[in-house]
Structures are given as C-alpha cells and as structure tokens.
Tab-separated table of C-alpha atoms in Angstrom:
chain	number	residue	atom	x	y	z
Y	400	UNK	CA	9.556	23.965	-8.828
Y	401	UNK	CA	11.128	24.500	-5.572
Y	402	UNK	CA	14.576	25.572	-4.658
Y	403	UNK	CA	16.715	22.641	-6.364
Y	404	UNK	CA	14.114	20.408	-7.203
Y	405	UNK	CA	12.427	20.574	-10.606
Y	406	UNK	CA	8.576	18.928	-11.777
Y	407	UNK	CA	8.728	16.736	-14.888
Y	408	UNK	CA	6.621	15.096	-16.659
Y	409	UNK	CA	6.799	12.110	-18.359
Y	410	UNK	CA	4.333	9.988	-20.472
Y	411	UNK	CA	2.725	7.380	-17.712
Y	412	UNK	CA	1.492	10.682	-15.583
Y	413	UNK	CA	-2.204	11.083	-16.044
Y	414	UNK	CA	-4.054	14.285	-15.441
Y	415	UNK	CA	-7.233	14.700	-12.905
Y	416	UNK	CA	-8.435	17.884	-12.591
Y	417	UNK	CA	-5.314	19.827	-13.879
Y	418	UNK	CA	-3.096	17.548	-11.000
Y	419	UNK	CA	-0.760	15.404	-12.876
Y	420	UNK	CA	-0.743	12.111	-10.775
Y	421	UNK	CA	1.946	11.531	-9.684
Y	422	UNK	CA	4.248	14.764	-9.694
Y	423	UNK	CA	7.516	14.022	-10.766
Y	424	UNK	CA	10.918	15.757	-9.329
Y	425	UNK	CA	14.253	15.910	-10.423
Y	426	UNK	CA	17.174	17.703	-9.826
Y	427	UNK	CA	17.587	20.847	-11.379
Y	428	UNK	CA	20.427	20.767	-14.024
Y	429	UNK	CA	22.327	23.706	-11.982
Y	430	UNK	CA	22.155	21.817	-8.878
Y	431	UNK	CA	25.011	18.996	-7.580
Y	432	UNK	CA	22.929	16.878	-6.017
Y	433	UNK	CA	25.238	14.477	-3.076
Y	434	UNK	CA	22.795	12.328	-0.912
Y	435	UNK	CA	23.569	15.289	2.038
Y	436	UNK	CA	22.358	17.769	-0.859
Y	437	UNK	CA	18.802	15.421	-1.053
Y	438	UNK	CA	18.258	15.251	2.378
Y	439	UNK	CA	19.102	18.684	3.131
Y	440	UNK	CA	16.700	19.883	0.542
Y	441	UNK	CA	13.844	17.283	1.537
Y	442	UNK	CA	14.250	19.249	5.295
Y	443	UNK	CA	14.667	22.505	3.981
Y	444	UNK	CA	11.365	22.034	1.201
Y	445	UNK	CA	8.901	19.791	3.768
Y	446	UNK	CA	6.237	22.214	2.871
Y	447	UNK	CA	6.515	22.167	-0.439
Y	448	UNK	CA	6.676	18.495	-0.848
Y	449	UNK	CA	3.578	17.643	1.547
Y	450	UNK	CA	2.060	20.524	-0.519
Y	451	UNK	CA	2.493	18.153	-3.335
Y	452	UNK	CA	1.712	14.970	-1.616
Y	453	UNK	CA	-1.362	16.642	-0.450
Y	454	UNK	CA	-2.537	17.945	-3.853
Y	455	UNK	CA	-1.814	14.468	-6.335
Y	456	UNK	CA	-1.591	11.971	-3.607
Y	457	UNK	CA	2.446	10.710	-4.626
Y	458	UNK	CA	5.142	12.266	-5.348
Y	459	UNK	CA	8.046	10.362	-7.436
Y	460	UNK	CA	11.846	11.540	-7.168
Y	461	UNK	CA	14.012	10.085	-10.093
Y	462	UNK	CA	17.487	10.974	-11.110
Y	463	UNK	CA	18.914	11.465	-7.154
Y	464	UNK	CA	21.527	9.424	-5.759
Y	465	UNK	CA	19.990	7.525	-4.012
Y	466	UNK	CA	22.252	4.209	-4.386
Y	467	UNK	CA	21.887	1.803	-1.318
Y	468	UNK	CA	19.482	0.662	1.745
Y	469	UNK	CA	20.613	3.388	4.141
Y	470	UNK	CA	20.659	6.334	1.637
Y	471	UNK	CA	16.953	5.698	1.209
Y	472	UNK	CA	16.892	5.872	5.138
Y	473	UNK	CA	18.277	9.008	5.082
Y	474	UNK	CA	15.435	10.399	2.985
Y	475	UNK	CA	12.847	8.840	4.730
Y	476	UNK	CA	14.329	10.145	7.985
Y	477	UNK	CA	14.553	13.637	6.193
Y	478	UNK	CA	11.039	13.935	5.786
Y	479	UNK	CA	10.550	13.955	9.152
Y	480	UNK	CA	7.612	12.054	9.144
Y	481	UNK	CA	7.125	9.144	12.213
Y	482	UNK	CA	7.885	5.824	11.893
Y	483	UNK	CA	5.003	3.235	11.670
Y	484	UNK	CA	5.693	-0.242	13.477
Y	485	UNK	CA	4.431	-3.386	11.193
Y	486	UNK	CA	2.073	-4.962	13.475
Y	487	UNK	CA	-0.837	-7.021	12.108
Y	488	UNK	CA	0.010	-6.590	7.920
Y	489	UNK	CA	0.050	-9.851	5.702
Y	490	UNK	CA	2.646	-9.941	4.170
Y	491	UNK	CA	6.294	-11.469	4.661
Y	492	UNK	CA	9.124	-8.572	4.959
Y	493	UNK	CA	12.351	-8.148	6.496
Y	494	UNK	CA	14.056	-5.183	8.410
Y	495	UNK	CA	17.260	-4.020	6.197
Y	496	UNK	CA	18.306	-0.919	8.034
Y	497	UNK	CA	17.217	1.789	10.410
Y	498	UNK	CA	13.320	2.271	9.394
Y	499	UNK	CA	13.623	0.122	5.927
Y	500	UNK	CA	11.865	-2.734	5.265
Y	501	UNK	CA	11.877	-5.139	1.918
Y	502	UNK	CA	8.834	-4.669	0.127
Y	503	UNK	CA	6.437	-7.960	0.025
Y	504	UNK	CA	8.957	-10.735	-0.953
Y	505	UNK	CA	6.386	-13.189	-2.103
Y	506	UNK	CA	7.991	-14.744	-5.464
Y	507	UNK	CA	8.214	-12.865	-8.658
Y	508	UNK	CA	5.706	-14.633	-10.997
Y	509	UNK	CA	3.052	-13.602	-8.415
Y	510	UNK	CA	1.343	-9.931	-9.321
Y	511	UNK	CA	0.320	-8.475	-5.686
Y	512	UNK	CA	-3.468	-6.856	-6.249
Y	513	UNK	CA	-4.100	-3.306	-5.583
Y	514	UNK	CA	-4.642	-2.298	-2.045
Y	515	UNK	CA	-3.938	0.344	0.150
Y	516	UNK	CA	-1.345	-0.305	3.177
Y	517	UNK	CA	-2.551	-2.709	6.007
Y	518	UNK	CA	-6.800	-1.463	5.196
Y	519	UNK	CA	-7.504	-4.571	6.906
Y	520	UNK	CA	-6.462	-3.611	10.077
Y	521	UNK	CA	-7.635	-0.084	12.158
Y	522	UNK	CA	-4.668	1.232	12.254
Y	523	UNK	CA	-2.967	1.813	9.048
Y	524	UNK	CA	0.054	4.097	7.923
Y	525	UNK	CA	-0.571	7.616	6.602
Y	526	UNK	CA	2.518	7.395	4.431
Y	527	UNK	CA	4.544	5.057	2.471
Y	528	UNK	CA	8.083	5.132	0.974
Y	529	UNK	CA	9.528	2.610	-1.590
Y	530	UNK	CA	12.805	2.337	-3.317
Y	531	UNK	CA	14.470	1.058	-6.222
Y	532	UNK	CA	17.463	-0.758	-5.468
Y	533	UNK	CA	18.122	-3.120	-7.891
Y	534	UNK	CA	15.887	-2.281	-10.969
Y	535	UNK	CA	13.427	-5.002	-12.288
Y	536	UNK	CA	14.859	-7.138	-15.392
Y	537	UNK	CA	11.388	-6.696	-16.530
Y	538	UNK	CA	8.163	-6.223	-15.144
Y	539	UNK	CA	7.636	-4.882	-11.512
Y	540	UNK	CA	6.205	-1.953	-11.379
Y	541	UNK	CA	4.505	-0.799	-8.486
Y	542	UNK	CA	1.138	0.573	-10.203
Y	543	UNK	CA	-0.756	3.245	-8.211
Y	544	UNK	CA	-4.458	4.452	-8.431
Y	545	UNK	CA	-6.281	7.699	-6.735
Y	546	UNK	CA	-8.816	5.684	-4.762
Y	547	UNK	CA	-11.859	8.749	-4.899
Y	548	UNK	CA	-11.276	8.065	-8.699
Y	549	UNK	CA	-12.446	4.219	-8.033
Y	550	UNK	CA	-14.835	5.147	-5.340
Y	551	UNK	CA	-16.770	7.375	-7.702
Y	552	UNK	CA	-16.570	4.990	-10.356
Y	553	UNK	CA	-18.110	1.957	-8.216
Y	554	UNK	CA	-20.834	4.482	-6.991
Y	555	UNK	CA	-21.700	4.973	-10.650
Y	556	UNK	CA	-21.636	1.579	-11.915
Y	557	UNK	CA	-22.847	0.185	-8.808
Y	558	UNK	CA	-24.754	2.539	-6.727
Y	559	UNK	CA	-26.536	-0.248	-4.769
Y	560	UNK	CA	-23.523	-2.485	-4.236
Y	561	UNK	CA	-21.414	0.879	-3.114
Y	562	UNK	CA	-24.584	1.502	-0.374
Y	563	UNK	CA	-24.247	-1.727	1.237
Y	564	UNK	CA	-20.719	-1.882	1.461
Y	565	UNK	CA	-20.987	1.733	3.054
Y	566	UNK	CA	-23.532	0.592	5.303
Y	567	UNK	CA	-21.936	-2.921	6.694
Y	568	UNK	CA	-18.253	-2.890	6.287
Y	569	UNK	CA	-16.274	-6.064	5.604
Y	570	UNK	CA	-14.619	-8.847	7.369
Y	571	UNK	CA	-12.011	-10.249	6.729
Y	572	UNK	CA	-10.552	-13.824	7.355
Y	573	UNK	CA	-7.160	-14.855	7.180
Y	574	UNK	CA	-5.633	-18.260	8.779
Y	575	UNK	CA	-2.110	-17.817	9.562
Y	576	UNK	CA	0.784	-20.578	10.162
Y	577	UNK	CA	3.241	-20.565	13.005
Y	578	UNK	CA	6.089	-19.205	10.727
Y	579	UNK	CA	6.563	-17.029	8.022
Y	580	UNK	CA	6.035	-18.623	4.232
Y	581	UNK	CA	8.019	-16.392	2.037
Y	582	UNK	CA	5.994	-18.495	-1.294
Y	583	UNK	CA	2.724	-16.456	-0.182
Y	584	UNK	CA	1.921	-12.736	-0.467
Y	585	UNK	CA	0.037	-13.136	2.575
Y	586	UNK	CA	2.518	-15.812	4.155
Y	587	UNK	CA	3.246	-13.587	7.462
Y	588	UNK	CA	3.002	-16.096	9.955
Y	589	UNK	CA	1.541	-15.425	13.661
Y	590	UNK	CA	4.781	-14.953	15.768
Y	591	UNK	CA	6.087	-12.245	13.610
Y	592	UNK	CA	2.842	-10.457	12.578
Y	593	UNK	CA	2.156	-9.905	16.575
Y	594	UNK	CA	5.779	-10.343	17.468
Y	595	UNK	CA	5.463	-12.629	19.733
Y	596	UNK	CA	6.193	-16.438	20.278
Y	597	UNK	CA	3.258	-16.306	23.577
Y	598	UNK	CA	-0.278	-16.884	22.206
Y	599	UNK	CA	-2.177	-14.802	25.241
Y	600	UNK	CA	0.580	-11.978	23.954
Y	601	UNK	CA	-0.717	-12.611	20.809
Y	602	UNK	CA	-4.320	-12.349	21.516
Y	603	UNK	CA	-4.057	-9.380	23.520
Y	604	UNK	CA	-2.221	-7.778	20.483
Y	605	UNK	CA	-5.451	-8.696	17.919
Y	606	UNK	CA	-7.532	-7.843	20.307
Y	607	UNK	CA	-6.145	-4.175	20.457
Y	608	UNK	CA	-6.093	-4.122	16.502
Y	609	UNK	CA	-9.841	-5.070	16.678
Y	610	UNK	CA	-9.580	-9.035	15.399
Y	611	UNK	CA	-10.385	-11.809	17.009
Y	612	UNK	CA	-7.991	-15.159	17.210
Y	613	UNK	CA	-9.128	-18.909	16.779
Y	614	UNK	CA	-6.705	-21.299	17.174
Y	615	UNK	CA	-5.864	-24.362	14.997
Y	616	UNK	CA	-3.608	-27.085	15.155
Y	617	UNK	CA	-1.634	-25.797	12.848
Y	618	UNK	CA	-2.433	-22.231	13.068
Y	619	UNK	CA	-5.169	-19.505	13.687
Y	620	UNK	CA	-7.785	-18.446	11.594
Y	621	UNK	CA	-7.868	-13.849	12.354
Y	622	UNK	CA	-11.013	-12.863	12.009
Y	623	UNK	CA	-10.972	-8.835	11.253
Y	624	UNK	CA	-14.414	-6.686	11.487
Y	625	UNK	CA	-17.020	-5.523	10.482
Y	626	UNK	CA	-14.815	-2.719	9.306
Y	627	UNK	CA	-15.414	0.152	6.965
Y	628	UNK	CA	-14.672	-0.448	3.046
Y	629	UNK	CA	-14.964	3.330	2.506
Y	630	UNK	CA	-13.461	6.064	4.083
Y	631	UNK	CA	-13.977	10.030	4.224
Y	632	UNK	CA	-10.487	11.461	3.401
Y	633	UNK	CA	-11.124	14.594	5.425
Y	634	UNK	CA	-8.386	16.975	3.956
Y	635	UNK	CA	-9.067	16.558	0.523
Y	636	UNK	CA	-13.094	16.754	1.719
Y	637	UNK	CA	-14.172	13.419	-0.183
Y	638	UNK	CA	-14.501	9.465	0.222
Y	639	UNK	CA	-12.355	6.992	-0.665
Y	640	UNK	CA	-12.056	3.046	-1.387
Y	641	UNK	CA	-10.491	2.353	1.336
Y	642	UNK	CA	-10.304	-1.492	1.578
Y	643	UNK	CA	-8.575	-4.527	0.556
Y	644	UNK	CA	-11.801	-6.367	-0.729
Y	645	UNK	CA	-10.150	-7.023	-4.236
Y	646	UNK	CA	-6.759	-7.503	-2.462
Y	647	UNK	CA	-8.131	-10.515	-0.451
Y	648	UNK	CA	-10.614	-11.832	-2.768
Y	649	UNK	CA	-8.654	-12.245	-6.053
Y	650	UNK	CA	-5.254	-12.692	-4.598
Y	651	UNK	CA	-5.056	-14.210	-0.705
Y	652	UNK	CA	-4.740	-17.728	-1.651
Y	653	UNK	CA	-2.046	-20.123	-0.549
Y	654	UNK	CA	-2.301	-23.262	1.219
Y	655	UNK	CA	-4.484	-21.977	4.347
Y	656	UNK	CA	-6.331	-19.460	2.369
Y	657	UNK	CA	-9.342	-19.584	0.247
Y	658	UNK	CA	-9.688	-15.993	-1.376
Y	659	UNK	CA	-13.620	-15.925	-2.066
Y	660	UNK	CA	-14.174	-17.043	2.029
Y	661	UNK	CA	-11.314	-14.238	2.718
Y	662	UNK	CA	-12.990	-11.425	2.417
Y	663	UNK	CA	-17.513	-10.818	2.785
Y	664	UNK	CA	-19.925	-8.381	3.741
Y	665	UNK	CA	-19.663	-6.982	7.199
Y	666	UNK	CA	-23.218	-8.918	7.518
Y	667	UNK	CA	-21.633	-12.018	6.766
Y	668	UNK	CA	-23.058	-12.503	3.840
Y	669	UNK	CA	-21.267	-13.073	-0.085
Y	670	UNK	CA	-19.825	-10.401	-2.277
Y	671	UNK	CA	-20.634	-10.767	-5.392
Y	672	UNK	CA	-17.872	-11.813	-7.697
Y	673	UNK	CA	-18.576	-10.483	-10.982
Y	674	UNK	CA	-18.488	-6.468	-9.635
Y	675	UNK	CA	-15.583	-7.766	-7.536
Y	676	UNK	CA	-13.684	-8.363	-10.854
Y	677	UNK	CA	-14.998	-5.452	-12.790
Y	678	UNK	CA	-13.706	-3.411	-9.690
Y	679	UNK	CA	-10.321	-4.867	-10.602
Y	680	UNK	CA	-10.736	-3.662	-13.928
Y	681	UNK	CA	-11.483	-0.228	-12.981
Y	682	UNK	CA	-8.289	-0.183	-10.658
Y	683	UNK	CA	-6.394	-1.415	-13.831
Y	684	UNK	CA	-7.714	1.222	-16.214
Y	685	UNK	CA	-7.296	4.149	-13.960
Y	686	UNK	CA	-3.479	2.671	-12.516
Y	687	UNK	CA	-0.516	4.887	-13.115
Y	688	UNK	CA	2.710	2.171	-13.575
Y	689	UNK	CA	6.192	3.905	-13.881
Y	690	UNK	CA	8.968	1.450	-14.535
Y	691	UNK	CA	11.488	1.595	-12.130
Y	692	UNK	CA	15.112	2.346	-12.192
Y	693	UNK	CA	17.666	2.235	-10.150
Y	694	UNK	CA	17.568	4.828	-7.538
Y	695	UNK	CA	13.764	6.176	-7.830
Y	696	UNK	CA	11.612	6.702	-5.143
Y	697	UNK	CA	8.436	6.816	-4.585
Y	698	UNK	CA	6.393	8.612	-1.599
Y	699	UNK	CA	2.601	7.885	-1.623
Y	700	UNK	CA	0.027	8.928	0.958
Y	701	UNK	CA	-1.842	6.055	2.158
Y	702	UNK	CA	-5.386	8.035	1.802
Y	703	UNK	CA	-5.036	9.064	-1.199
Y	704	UNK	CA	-3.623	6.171	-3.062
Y	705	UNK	CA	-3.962	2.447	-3.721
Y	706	UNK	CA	-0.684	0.549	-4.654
Y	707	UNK	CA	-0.093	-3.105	-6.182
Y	708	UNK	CA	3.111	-5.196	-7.811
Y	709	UNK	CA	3.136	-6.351	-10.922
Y	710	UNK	CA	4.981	-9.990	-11.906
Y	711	UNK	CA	8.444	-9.660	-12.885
Y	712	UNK	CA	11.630	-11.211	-13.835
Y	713	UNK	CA	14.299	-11.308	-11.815
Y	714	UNK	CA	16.615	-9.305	-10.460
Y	715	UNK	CA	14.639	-6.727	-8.719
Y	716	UNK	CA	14.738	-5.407	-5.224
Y	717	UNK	CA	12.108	-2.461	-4.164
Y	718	UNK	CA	12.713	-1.558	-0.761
Y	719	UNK	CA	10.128	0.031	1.732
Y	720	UNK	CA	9.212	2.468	4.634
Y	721	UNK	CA	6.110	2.734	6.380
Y	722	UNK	CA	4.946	6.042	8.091
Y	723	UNK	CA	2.799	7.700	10.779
C-alpha cells in the first residue's frame, strides 16, 4: 500500500515467485478519490508505482474515476512517462485525444494473438496504457503473459528450436495496401503507418526502422530483419520472448497476407508449425485475463509482458497509450 492507494487481490492474479501478476490497486476506503485526487497521487507515488511495474511487470487500477478519453490522458500524462509516436505498428488505430489512441479496431469476432507492442520493428515502446471505456458486452479481455515465463518454457520443451531462434532472428513480411482496412488486425495501410502520402518519404522512414520496401501495384510487400526473437531484459537480469512469431504466424492473414509466409527464420528458412502452436498454448495456459469494466486501467511494461484481445460482443471500447 501506498499513501491512498491500496493492493487487492482478486481471483485471475497468479503468483510467480511470491509476485502476484498483475498487482492490483484501488482506492483506499478513507480516501475521496476525484480524477485531480488520481493524478495527483500517480505524481506524488511515481516511485512506488514503477516499483511495482518493475517487480510484476503490470499494474491494474480498478475502482478510480476514470470516466472518459481525456481523464485517461490525464493519468497517462501523470505518470510522467514520454510519449511514443506510432510509426511502423500493424495495426489500424485512431488518435482520440492528447496522447490516446483506440486500441486495434479490427472487428470484434477476431481474437488478436499475443504479442508484445510493435516487436517487429527496432524500436518498440517501453510502456503501454489501456483503458476501459465502454465495458465489453462479453468477451474482450485483454489477456497478459510474463514473457521469461514463456521463454523458459520454450527452452525446456524446445531447447534446440529456442537455440536457433536465438542464433538467427526472424523476418518478418507484411504487404501493406495504400489505405487503412479497418476489417484486418494488421490492416494499417502504408501512408499512415509511415505518415506519409510520398513513397521516397516512405522508404527513407523503413529504412530508419531497419525494413526494406518493395513496391506493388497495389501495395508494398515490408520486409523486416533478421531481427532478434529473444531479448535480455537487463533490469530484471533475464531473457525474454520478445517477438511476434505467433502474432504473425497464426493471426496476420487478410487479403494481402499469408500468415505461415509472414513470419520465418532469420535464415530464411520455415518455422515449424506444430511448436509454433504449442507455443500458443503455453501463452494461453500461463495468460492472466481480467474482465474489464468500465473505468479500469491497465499499465503494462512492454519487457516484461506480452498482451493479446480476446473476441467479443459488442459494445466495447478499450482505449490506448503508448510510451517511451
């Protein structure tokens, strides 16, 4: 506990070492808690909550008021961490206020795999904000997953597998249209994922994120890698899954996109499907997925933590924030 925020748990927490993933904060009963009372207290307790963020890898605030778009600005602005600009991520979003974003708007029926922010790309936020707005009618959640949990669970199961990935990377392909296609999680078009309507603009942009352009007549295939599938998180001292192998090859499909030629070994060669899918399973078993109500949210560093959507039924509106 810290000043007027108080730890909770409740039953969808699960518990890694004695660190209940995620911690979960409330107000304390004594406490009247305005928005000007959250933010103040998210200023005045910044070491306490990157304490937190730092130890379980999210940290989950339920029962503020947090009620509309630019309240949940106001927190993310209270944590005084940077913003991150969305250059060179899939997937289709729109600016709502300030530094908030909607979360991937690709249609409900459509579960968005487990990946962690933008992995595809070299640079990558260290932290992530969403927000409940309009609570899911049913469905929705936003699972999460400790990726040094999945890491050392691949090494185990697949020690040899694990090797090469740590010795060759991945690439990734994606083929983008001209436009965005709000009916694919990955439908970001080319203009607005290098902001830009110039395609030398937009090749000197890739370039500078590492990926190479080929243009079609209808689009251009991005060509991302070799880049590193695993990562050494070097304040918590251990390595991490950080990729979007399972992201890309169960779930980038849409017109353009075949998923199995979206993501391979940074050699070029295959991955092989059947440890693909039982590395889905492990993300599923070890996945924390709090429903969401109205008002919640959720801070999650980047690192630390994997994130995915599941399907849902209408309404629902999860709002997000991306940070340096």
């Amino acid at each position: 506990m810290a000043g007027s925020f108080v730890e909770i748990q409740i039953p969808q927490q699960k518990l890694y070492s004695g660190i209940q993933f995620p911690v979960v904060i409330t107000p304390s009963p004594a406490a009247s808690f305005t928005l000007s009372a959250l933010t103040k207290t998210i200023e005045a307790q910044k070491p306490y909550l990157e304490a937190q963020l730092r130890k379980s890898g999210a940290v989950f605030f339920r029962g503020f008021s947090v009620n509309s778009a630019s309240d949940f600005n106001d927190v993310v602005e209270a944590s005084g961490f940077e913003e991150f600009p969305y250059v060179g991520g899939a997937a289709p979003r729109t600016n709502v206020v300030g530094r908030v974003f909607t979360a991937n708007e690709s249609p409900p029926d459509q579960k968005i795999p487990f990946h962690h922010e933008m992995a595809q790309v070299p640079e990558y936020p260290a932290k992530l904000f969403f927000f409940c707005e309009v609570e899911p009618g049913s469905g929705g959640e936003t699972p999460i997953v400790l990726s040094h949990i999945v890491y050392e669970r691949m090494k185990e199961r697949y020690p040899e597998f694990v090797d090469k990935l740590e010795e060759h990377g991945l690439i990734y392909n994606r083929v983008l249209g001209e436009d965005d296609d709000p009916s694919s999680p990955i439908g970001r078009g080319w203009k607005s994922t290098f902001l830009t309507k110039d395609k030398s603009i937009a090749e000197e942009r890739a370039a500078k994120l590492g990926m190479k352009l080929e243009w079609l007549e209808d689009g251009v295939k991005s060509i991302m890698g070799p880049i590193p599938a695993i990562k050494y998180d070097s304040t918590r001292q251990r390595k991490i899954w950080f990729n979007s192998m399972v992201a890309a090859y169960t779930g980038w499909e849409d017109a353009r996109n075949d998923p199995v030629k979206a993501v391979t070994f940074g050699d070029g060669s295959p991955l092989p499907a059947e440890t693909i899918y039982d590395c889905l399973k492990v993300l599923e078993e070890e996945s924390v997925a709090i429903p969401w109500r109205k008002g919640d949210v959720l801070m999650l560093d980047n690192l630390a933590v994997l994130h995915s959507r599941k399907s849902f039924s209408p309404p629902r509106r999860v709002l997000a924030s991306l940070c340096k």
